[in-house]
Amino acid sequence: MAKTKKTPRPKAQTPKGFRDYFGAEVAQRTQMLRTIAGVYHRYGFEALESSGVETVEALGKFLPDVDRPNEGVFAWQEDDAEGKGDWLALRYDLTAPLARVYAQHRNDLPTPYRRFAMGPVWRNEKPGPGRFRQFYQCDADTVGSGSVAADAEICAMLSDTLEAVGIERGDYVVRINNRKVLNGVLEVMGLGDEAQKADVLRTIDKFDKVGEAGVRELLGKGRLDASGAYIDGVGLSEVQAEPVIAFLTSKAGDTAGTLANLRAAIGDSATGAAGVNELQQMADLLDAGGYGPDRIIIDPSVVRGLGYYTGPVFEAELTFEIKDDKGRPRSFGSVAGGGRYDDLVKRFTGQEVPATGVSIGVDRLLAALHMKGRLTTDTTGPVVVTVMDRDRMADYQAIVSELRSAGIRAEVYLGNPKNFGNQLKYADQRNSPIAIIQGGDELANGTLQIKDLILGAKIAETATQDEWAERPQQFEIPRDDLVARITALLAEQAK
Amino acid sequence: MAKTKKTPRPKAQTPKGFRDYFGAEVAQRTQMLRTIAGVYHRYGFEALESSGVETVEALGKFLPDVDRPNEGVFAWQEDDAEGKGDWLALRYDLTAPLARVYAQHRNDLPTPYRRFAMGPVWRNEKPGPGRFRQFYQCDADTVGSGSVAADAEICAMLSDTLEAVGIERGDYVVRINNRKVLNGVLEVMGLGDEAQKADVLRTIDKFDKVGEAGVRELLGKGRLDASGAYIDGVGLSEVQAEPVIAFLTSKAGDTAGTLANLRAAIGDSATGAAGVNELQQMADLLDAGGYGPDRIIIDPSVVRGLGYYTGPVFEAELTFEIKDDKGRPRSFGSVAGGGRYDDLVKRFTGQEVPATGVSIGVDRLLAALHMKGRLTTDTTGPVVVTVMDRDRMADYQAIVSELRSAGIRAEVYLGNPKNFGNQLKYADQRNSPIAIIQGGDELANGTLQIKDLILGAKIAETATQDEWAERPQQFEIPRDDLVARITALLAEQAK
């Protein structure tokens, strides 16, 4: 053979933070993406697929998840003749590419442009348990509409989508907040400079974790955190901090009450009033469409993404209980988020283009359905035709050809046929419902042996010795009846 | 506003060699992938989805396309604390990741392992017209079976797949060749060293382009190519070169004839005889399965990939004529290729694991169907509900909600409603079948105006002034009859 230099063997490993998906996992995701695409399409959205690679210049830095500030992108420099090509990167979400696409193709696109996109995105961040560096997103956005009706529609669609994929009403809630209300609150606080404003925003983002008391401490003198470290506060007086607290805790028993509390929190700020009016309009539109507070609510405690979006902000939370790592009950949490971001296209064109949209975390949603036992993908393997005589491979292939032509999933055993036990082990590992056997006797008689592997597994669990000896799970059929008998047996097994 | 440093605007451009796919293009590909997955699944293959990113170490360098030697991968080095992390890269095909997956998970996978995979792959090569640096592949492979029945099955499946996606029988052919036959030919030529063998292999790869006479010259003294450059030959005598020529031109009118010619070409080489026997077995198995020479043929002139694979090699070619850039007729060409590669997993484990598989170029196949006018995706846009009174947005949303609940694709116009003409222009741009209008009069009367945009377009093309004045394309319906009337109209339009 060829003389090759001896090199050490490569490691067969996914890179850190990446994983492989097998069989049913892939089928379940494909099925979910198809269902979601169906809802998005019915709402008038058009598919868009951009490539995984963008220029770093076009991507910019627009990550919404402020609680993960260290995350980055996978990037590299193109080789060109002079060795100084463009910097390219893998997209980290589907929104930044949308902004680029809209700016690039805007003369050919309708306005408003309603598009959906689904596919993997990549984050160059430290991998952790259950946190991967490639994951699926499934987005829908309306670009070119400043109307709050566009925001309301996205929320209604999100609600319909969750129900379409199998989350029952009552097991989720879409929460809506509005950045303008927060801006109004900041306004009436009379904060000195932008730096202090940024500090307050950062503190608000911690509301999810530290609660009202924690935010009070962090807006004031500071706080001893769980690890024992002392976190410096923003240094506001209690009176100064009050509007923020009022904003974050303004959720009342009904929409009218919440909106009244918000009006109080924003004082005489015009921006704040505009924000409250937007929330009011969204609530009215959603109500008219039949999306009541059992599905969609105004909730000013939603802070995730509030620093990123410019108007309405929404989040879908699954409300059913799961157990955390330590066995304590907690709600499953967020599976989708979005909002209005009117500045994103402006980066490219200089013109402000209003836009609003939502991103569904498909993998988290799949995990939730898995926990609820609501993933119903068929994991039945193929009918396996065993090989008793390797010289008669053509006969066995003819059997599977007939089955496949009838739409039945089937295959010939293609491993080494010498050990028949291995063939049955293989059928078992594939979760096959039926094995077909044809040795010399069956060939001579024009018959086939059929093994009902599902009945076989049941009998193996419960049968007495006598029942076992009867072997109802194996029987002979005429070769000519192949398709009819296998079809009937599969139908019976599926009952 | 915040003080931000003035930076130049980023360019809204896909990176060189990448592109965006819109609406119907995305839907057509999704549909095709689904159809292919259906066939693969029926044949007993299981889905696998690995990530787009692999370690460079795991990927190795196994590109089959020997006519593109300069191609590479997109790669970058991970940042770690010491600044010397792993080198990562985007996958350039779906075969190298399969080898890694199989080596990594082999204890949990059945043997043989039959898997299919579909998704984008990336090539860091010079982009050209119609050649993109990200494109879709759709692979099926059987790992762990050395049986030629596995190869035959892949060819049968390829044939079924092409027909399933809309390529009619007669418009394609799957050609089969075998590397072992070529090895036998090289053996009987008594070539001196590996370097000369490699030269001969490289020459054979040019058979597609330069034909028999060209290969004769290149195996001998050399050849003046079309650009006027002189290409040095391998330096064989005519007698020495004869077996290669015999091999390449051995295709006869039927399988028996071709195999007889091949047996002559390989002389007394045992390896060559093994190759011919494999071809014979494949032909027999395929014949038994009903896959005759109208679909699958033995064709020793298939040389693409022959240097890469270790046994059977196959290629699917679309045989219908298209016009090339200069308007000359030529056949569409290859859309899929594959073969047996028994060494790929060995890189990782040291153990030889036989494997065979096929890769379908989905984008090329879509282009072919497009040329044949066989892509039937529905490009009808949504029903558009226009906005006559922006304060009644809730009413318009209620209309679309009703339509969507009935499964009808519909949306409210969400742009600036001031100019009604723009709303109709939008409906036109969206390819909407119907526009719905409700002004103050219609509201008072409990009615809706319906514009049949498809009939409207027809009338606009052909109508006399009188016909035009009748305006059958616009009529009034009771608001309560919304769903029934729109459903009926859409059904009528679809006729």
CSV table of C-alpha atoms in Angstrom, one decimal, chain B residues 31-309:
chain,number,residue,atom,x,y,z
B,31,GLN,CA,-40.6,20.3,0.4
B,32,MET,CA,-37.9,18.5,-1.5
B,33,LEU,CA,-36.0,17.7,1.7
B,34,ARG,CA,-39.1,16.3,3.2
B,35,THR,CA,-39.8,14.1,0.2
B,36,ILE,CA,-36.3,12.8,0.2
B,37,ALA,CA,-36.4,12.2,3.9
B,38,GLY,CA,-39.6,10.2,3.3
B,39,VAL,CA,-37.9,7.9,0.8
B,40,TYR,CA,-34.7,7.5,3.0
B,41,HIS,CA,-36.9,6.7,6.0
B,42,ARG,CA,-38.9,4.1,4.1
B,43,TYR,CA,-35.6,2.4,3.3
B,44,GLY,CA,-34.9,2.1,7.0
B,45,PHE,CA,-32.5,5.0,7.4
B,46,GLU,CA,-32.5,7.1,10.6
B,47,ALA,CA,-32.0,10.8,10.7
B,48,LEU,CA,-28.8,12.3,12.1
B,49,GLU,CA,-28.1,16.0,12.6
B,50,SER,CA,-24.6,16.9,13.7
B,51,SER,CA,-23.6,20.6,14.1
B,52,GLY,CA,-22.2,22.7,11.4
B,53,VAL,CA,-18.9,23.1,13.4
B,54,GLU,CA,-16.3,20.3,13.8
B,55,THR,CA,-12.8,20.2,15.0
B,56,VAL,CA,-10.3,20.5,12.1
B,57,GLU,CA,-8.7,17.4,13.6
B,58,ALA,CA,-11.9,15.4,13.2
B,59,LEU,CA,-12.8,16.7,9.8
B,60,GLY,CA,-9.5,15.8,8.2
B,61,LYS,CA,-9.1,16.3,4.5
B,62,PHE,CA,-11.3,14.0,2.5
B,63,LEU,CA,-12.9,16.0,-0.2
B,64,PRO,CA,-14.0,13.8,-3.1
B,65,ASP,CA,-14.0,16.4,-5.8
B,66,VAL,CA,-10.5,16.0,-7.3
B,67,ASP,CA,-11.2,18.5,-9.9
B,68,ARG,CA,-11.3,21.2,-7.3
B,69,PRO,CA,-8.0,20.7,-5.6
B,70,ASN,CA,-7.7,24.2,-4.1
B,71,GLU,CA,-10.8,24.2,-2.1
B,72,GLY,CA,-10.6,24.5,1.6
B,73,VAL,CA,-12.6,24.9,4.7
B,74,PHE,CA,-13.6,27.9,6.8
B,75,ALA,CA,-11.6,27.5,9.9
B,76,TRP,CA,-10.6,29.4,13.1
B,77,GLN,CA,-8.8,28.9,16.3
B,78,GLU,CA,-10.7,28.8,19.6
B,79,ASP,CA,-9.7,31.5,22.2
B,80,ASP,CA,-8.9,30.0,25.5
B,81,ALA,CA,-7.0,31.4,28.5
B,82,GLU,CA,-3.6,30.6,26.9
B,83,GLY,CA,-4.8,31.7,23.5
B,84,LYS,CA,-4.1,28.3,21.9
B,85,GLY,CA,-7.5,26.5,21.7
B,86,ASP,CA,-8.6,23.9,19.3
B,87,TRP,CA,-8.9,24.7,15.6
B,88,LEU,CA,-12.6,24.5,14.6
B,89,ALA,CA,-14.1,24.5,11.1
B,90,LEU,CA,-17.4,24.5,9.2
B,91,ARG,CA,-18.1,21.0,7.8
B,92,TYR,CA,-17.4,20.8,4.1
B,93,ASP,CA,-19.6,17.7,3.6
B,94,LEU,CA,-21.8,15.3,5.6
B,95,THR,CA,-19.5,12.3,5.2
B,96,ALA,CA,-16.6,13.4,7.3
B,97,PRO,CA,-19.0,14.3,10.3
B,98,LEU,CA,-20.6,10.9,9.9
B,99,ALA,CA,-17.2,9.2,10.3
B,100,ARG,CA,-16.6,11.2,13.5
B,101,VAL,CA,-20.2,10.5,14.8
B,102,TYR,CA,-19.8,6.8,14.1
B,103,ALA,CA,-16.4,6.5,15.8
B,104,GLN,CA,-17.7,8.5,18.8
B,105,HIS,CA,-21.0,6.8,19.3
B,106,ARG,CA,-20.4,3.4,17.9
B,107,ASN,CA,-21.1,1.5,21.1
B,108,ASP,CA,-24.6,3.0,21.1
B,109,LEU,CA,-25.4,2.6,17.4
B,110,PRO,CA,-26.8,-0.5,15.7
B,111,THR,CA,-24.5,-2.3,13.2
B,112,PRO,CA,-25.0,-1.7,10.3
B,113,TYR,CA,-25.8,1.9,11.1
B,114,ARG,CA,-28.0,3.4,8.4
B,115,ARG,CA,-28.4,7.1,8.7
B,116,PHE,CA,-29.5,10.1,6.5
B,117,ALA,CA,-28.5,13.7,7.0
B,118,MET,CA,-29.5,16.9,5.3
B,119,GLY,CA,-28.3,20.4,5.8
B,120,PRO,CA,-25.9,23.1,4.7
B,121,VAL,CA,-22.2,22.5,4.1
B,122,TRP,CA,-19.6,25.2,3.5
B,123,ARG,CA,-16.6,25.3,1.1
B,124,ASN,CA,-14.0,28.0,1.3
B,125,GLU,CA,-13.4,28.3,-2.4
B,126,LYS,CA,-13.4,31.0,-5.0
B,127,PRO,CA,-17.1,31.8,-5.7
B,128,GLY,CA,-18.2,31.7,-9.3
B,129,PRO,CA,-21.4,32.2,-11.2
B,130,GLY,CA,-23.9,29.7,-9.8
B,131,ARG,CA,-21.3,28.3,-7.4
B,132,PHE,CA,-21.9,29.2,-3.8
B,133,ARG,CA,-19.9,28.7,-0.7
B,134,GLN,CA,-22.8,27.4,1.3
B,135,PHE,CA,-25.1,24.8,-0.2
B,136,TYR,CA,-27.3,21.9,0.8
B,137,GLN,CA,-26.4,18.2,0.8
B,138,CYS,CA,-28.7,15.3,1.5
B,139,ASP,CA,-26.9,12.1,2.3
B,140,ALA,CA,-27.7,8.5,3.1
B,141,ASP,CA,-25.0,6.1,4.2
B,142,THR,CA,-24.8,2.5,5.5
B,143,VAL,CA,-21.9,2.1,7.9
B,144,GLY,CA,-20.7,-1.3,9.0
B,145,SER,CA,-21.8,-3.4,6.0
B,146,GLY,CA,-19.3,-4.7,3.5
B,147,SER,CA,-22.0,-6.3,1.5
B,148,VAL,CA,-22.4,-5.2,-2.1
B,149,ALA,CA,-26.1,-5.4,-1.4
B,150,ALA,CA,-25.7,-2.2,0.6
B,151,ASP,CA,-24.3,-0.5,-2.5
B,152,ALA,CA,-27.0,-1.8,-4.7
B,153,GLU,CA,-29.7,-0.6,-2.2
B,154,ILE,CA,-28.2,2.9,-2.2
B,155,CYS,CA,-28.5,3.0,-6.0
B,156,ALA,CA,-32.1,1.8,-5.9
B,157,MET,CA,-32.9,4.3,-3.3
B,158,LEU,CA,-31.3,7.1,-5.3
B,159,SER,CA,-33.4,6.1,-8.3
B,160,ASP,CA,-36.6,6.1,-6.2
B,161,THR,CA,-35.7,9.4,-4.7
B,162,LEU,CA,-35.2,11.1,-8.0
B,163,GLU,CA,-38.6,9.9,-9.2
B,164,ALA,CA,-40.2,10.9,-5.9
B,165,VAL,CA,-39.0,14.5,-6.2
B,166,GLY,CA,-40.4,14.7,-9.8
B,167,ILE,CA,-37.6,13.6,-12.2
B,168,GLU,CA,-39.4,11.2,-14.6
B,169,ARG,CA,-38.0,7.8,-15.5
B,170,GLY,CA,-36.1,8.3,-18.7
B,171,ASP,CA,-34.9,11.7,-17.6
B,172,TYR,CA,-32.2,10.3,-15.4
B,173,VAL,CA,-29.7,7.5,-15.2
B,174,VAL,CA,-27.7,6.1,-12.3
B,175,ARG,CA,-24.3,5.0,-13.5
B,176,ILE,CA,-22.2,2.5,-11.6
B,177,ASN,CA,-18.4,1.9,-11.8
B,178,ASN,CA,-15.9,0.2,-9.4
B,179,ARG,CA,-12.6,1.3,-8.1
B,180,LYS,CA,-11.3,-2.3,-7.8
B,181,VAL,CA,-11.7,-2.7,-11.6
B,182,LEU,CA,-9.5,0.3,-12.1
B,183,ASN,CA,-7.0,-1.1,-9.5
B,184,GLY,CA,-6.9,-4.3,-11.5
B,185,VAL,CA,-6.2,-2.3,-14.7
B,186,LEU,CA,-3.4,-0.4,-13.0
B,187,GLU,CA,-2.0,-3.8,-11.8
B,188,VAL,CA,-1.8,-5.4,-15.2
B,189,MET,CA,-0.2,-2.3,-16.6
B,190,GLY,CA,2.8,-3.0,-14.4
B,191,LEU,CA,3.4,0.6,-13.5
B,192,GLY,CA,6.7,1.3,-11.8
B,193,ASP,CA,6.0,3.4,-8.8
B,194,GLU,CA,3.2,5.1,-6.8
B,195,ALA,CA,3.9,8.4,-8.4
B,196,GLN,CA,3.3,7.1,-11.8
B,197,LYS,CA,0.1,5.4,-10.6
B,198,ALA,CA,-1.0,8.8,-9.2
B,199,ASP,CA,-0.3,10.4,-12.5
B,200,VAL,CA,-2.5,7.8,-14.3
B,201,LEU,CA,-5.3,8.4,-11.8
B,202,ARG,CA,-5.1,12.1,-12.4
B,203,THR,CA,-5.3,11.5,-16.1
B,204,ILE,CA,-8.3,9.3,-15.8
B,205,ASP,CA,-10.1,12.1,-14.0
B,206,LYS,CA,-9.7,14.2,-17.1
B,207,PHE,CA,-11.6,11.6,-19.3
B,208,ASP,CA,-14.9,13.6,-18.8
B,209,LYS,CA,-13.3,16.6,-20.3
B,210,VAL,CA,-10.7,15.5,-22.9
B,211,GLY,CA,-12.3,12.2,-24.1
B,212,GLU,CA,-10.5,9.1,-25.3
B,213,ALA,CA,-8.1,10.7,-27.7
B,214,GLY,CA,-7.1,13.3,-25.0
B,215,VAL,CA,-6.5,10.6,-22.4
B,216,ARG,CA,-4.3,8.7,-24.9
B,217,GLU,CA,-2.2,11.7,-25.5
B,218,LEU,CA,-1.9,12.5,-21.8
B,219,LEU,CA,-1.0,8.9,-20.9
B,220,GLY,CA,1.7,9.1,-23.6
B,221,LYS,CA,3.8,12.1,-24.6
B,222,GLY,CA,1.5,14.9,-23.6
B,223,ARG,CA,-1.1,17.2,-25.1
B,224,LEU,CA,-1.7,20.8,-26.2
B,225,ASP,CA,-4.7,22.0,-24.3
B,226,ALA,CA,-7.4,24.4,-25.4
B,227,SER,CA,-5.6,27.4,-23.9
B,228,GLY,CA,-2.5,26.6,-25.9
B,229,ALA,CA,-0.5,25.3,-23.0
B,230,TYR,CA,1.4,22.0,-23.4
B,231,ILE,CA,0.5,19.5,-20.7
B,232,ASP,CA,3.2,16.9,-20.1
B,233,GLY,CA,2.2,13.3,-20.5
B,234,VAL,CA,2.7,10.3,-18.1
B,235,GLY,CA,5.1,8.8,-20.6
B,236,LEU,CA,3.6,5.4,-21.1
B,237,SER,CA,3.9,3.5,-24.4
B,238,GLU,CA,0.7,2.9,-26.4
B,239,VAL,CA,0.7,-0.7,-25.4
B,240,GLN,CA,1.1,0.1,-21.7
B,241,ALA,CA,-1.7,2.7,-21.9
B,242,GLU,CA,-4.1,0.2,-23.6
B,243,PRO,CA,-5.7,-1.3,-20.5
B,244,VAL,CA,-6.8,2.1,-19.2
B,245,ILE,CA,-8.3,3.0,-22.6
B,246,ALA,CA,-10.0,-0.4,-22.7
B,247,PHE,CA,-11.4,0.2,-19.2
B,248,LEU,CA,-12.7,3.7,-19.9
B,249,THR,CA,-14.4,2.6,-23.2
B,250,SER,CA,-15.7,-0.7,-22.1
B,251,LYS,CA,-19.3,0.3,-22.0
B,252,ALA,CA,-21.3,-2.0,-24.4
B,253,GLY,CA,-25.0,-2.1,-25.4
B,254,ASP,CA,-25.9,-4.2,-22.4
B,255,THR,CA,-24.6,-5.2,-19.0
B,256,ALA,CA,-23.3,-8.6,-20.1
B,257,GLY,CA,-21.3,-6.9,-22.9
B,258,THR,CA,-19.8,-4.3,-20.6
B,259,LEU,CA,-18.8,-6.9,-18.0
B,260,ALA,CA,-17.1,-9.0,-20.7
B,261,ASN,CA,-15.1,-6.0,-21.9
B,262,LEU,CA,-14.1,-5.2,-18.4
B,263,ARG,CA,-13.0,-8.8,-17.8
B,264,ALA,CA,-10.8,-8.4,-20.9
B,265,ALA,CA,-9.3,-5.1,-19.6
B,266,ILE,CA,-8.3,-6.5,-16.2
B,267,GLY,CA,-6.4,-9.5,-17.6
B,268,ASP,CA,-5.5,-11.8,-14.8
B,269,SER,CA,-5.7,-9.3,-11.9
B,270,ALA,CA,-7.4,-10.8,-8.9
B,271,THR,CA,-8.4,-7.4,-7.6
B,272,GLY,CA,-9.8,-6.5,-11.0
B,273,ALA,CA,-11.8,-9.7,-11.0
B,274,ALA,CA,-13.2,-9.0,-7.6
B,275,GLY,CA,-14.3,-5.5,-8.9
B,276,VAL,CA,-16.0,-7.0,-12.0
B,277,ASN,CA,-17.8,-9.6,-9.8
B,278,GLU,CA,-19.1,-6.8,-7.5
B,279,LEU,CA,-20.5,-5.0,-10.6
B,280,GLN,CA,-22.1,-8.3,-11.7
B,281,GLN,CA,-23.6,-8.8,-8.2
B,282,MET,CA,-25.0,-5.3,-8.1
B,283,ALA,CA,-26.5,-5.6,-11.6
B,284,ASP,CA,-28.1,-8.9,-10.5
B,285,LEU,CA,-29.5,-7.5,-7.3
B,286,LEU,CA,-30.8,-4.4,-9.0
B,287,ASP,CA,-32.4,-6.5,-11.7
B,288,ALA,CA,-34.1,-8.6,-9.1
B,289,GLY,CA,-35.5,-5.5,-7.5
B,290,GLY,CA,-36.9,-4.3,-10.8
B,291,TYR,CA,-34.2,-1.6,-11.4
B,292,GLY,CA,-33.3,-2.4,-14.9
B,293,PRO,CA,-30.9,-0.5,-17.3
B,294,ASP,CA,-33.7,2.1,-18.0
B,295,ARG,CA,-32.7,3.4,-14.6
B,296,ILE,CA,-29.4,2.0,-13.4
B,297,ILE,CA,-26.5,1.0,-15.7
B,298,ILE,CA,-22.9,-0.2,-15.4
B,299,ASP,CA,-20.8,2.5,-16.9
B,300,PRO,CA,-17.0,2.4,-16.6
B,301,SER,CA,-16.7,5.9,-18.1
B,302,VAL,CA,-17.8,7.3,-14.7
B,303,VAL,CA,-14.6,8.5,-13.3
B,304,ARG,CA,-15.7,11.3,-10.9
B,305,GLY,CA,-14.7,10.3,-7.4
B,306,LEU,CA,-12.9,7.1,-8.5
B,307,GLY,CA,-9.7,8.2,-6.7
B,308,TYR,CA,-11.6,8.8,-3.5
B,309,TYR,CA,-13.8,5.7,-3.1
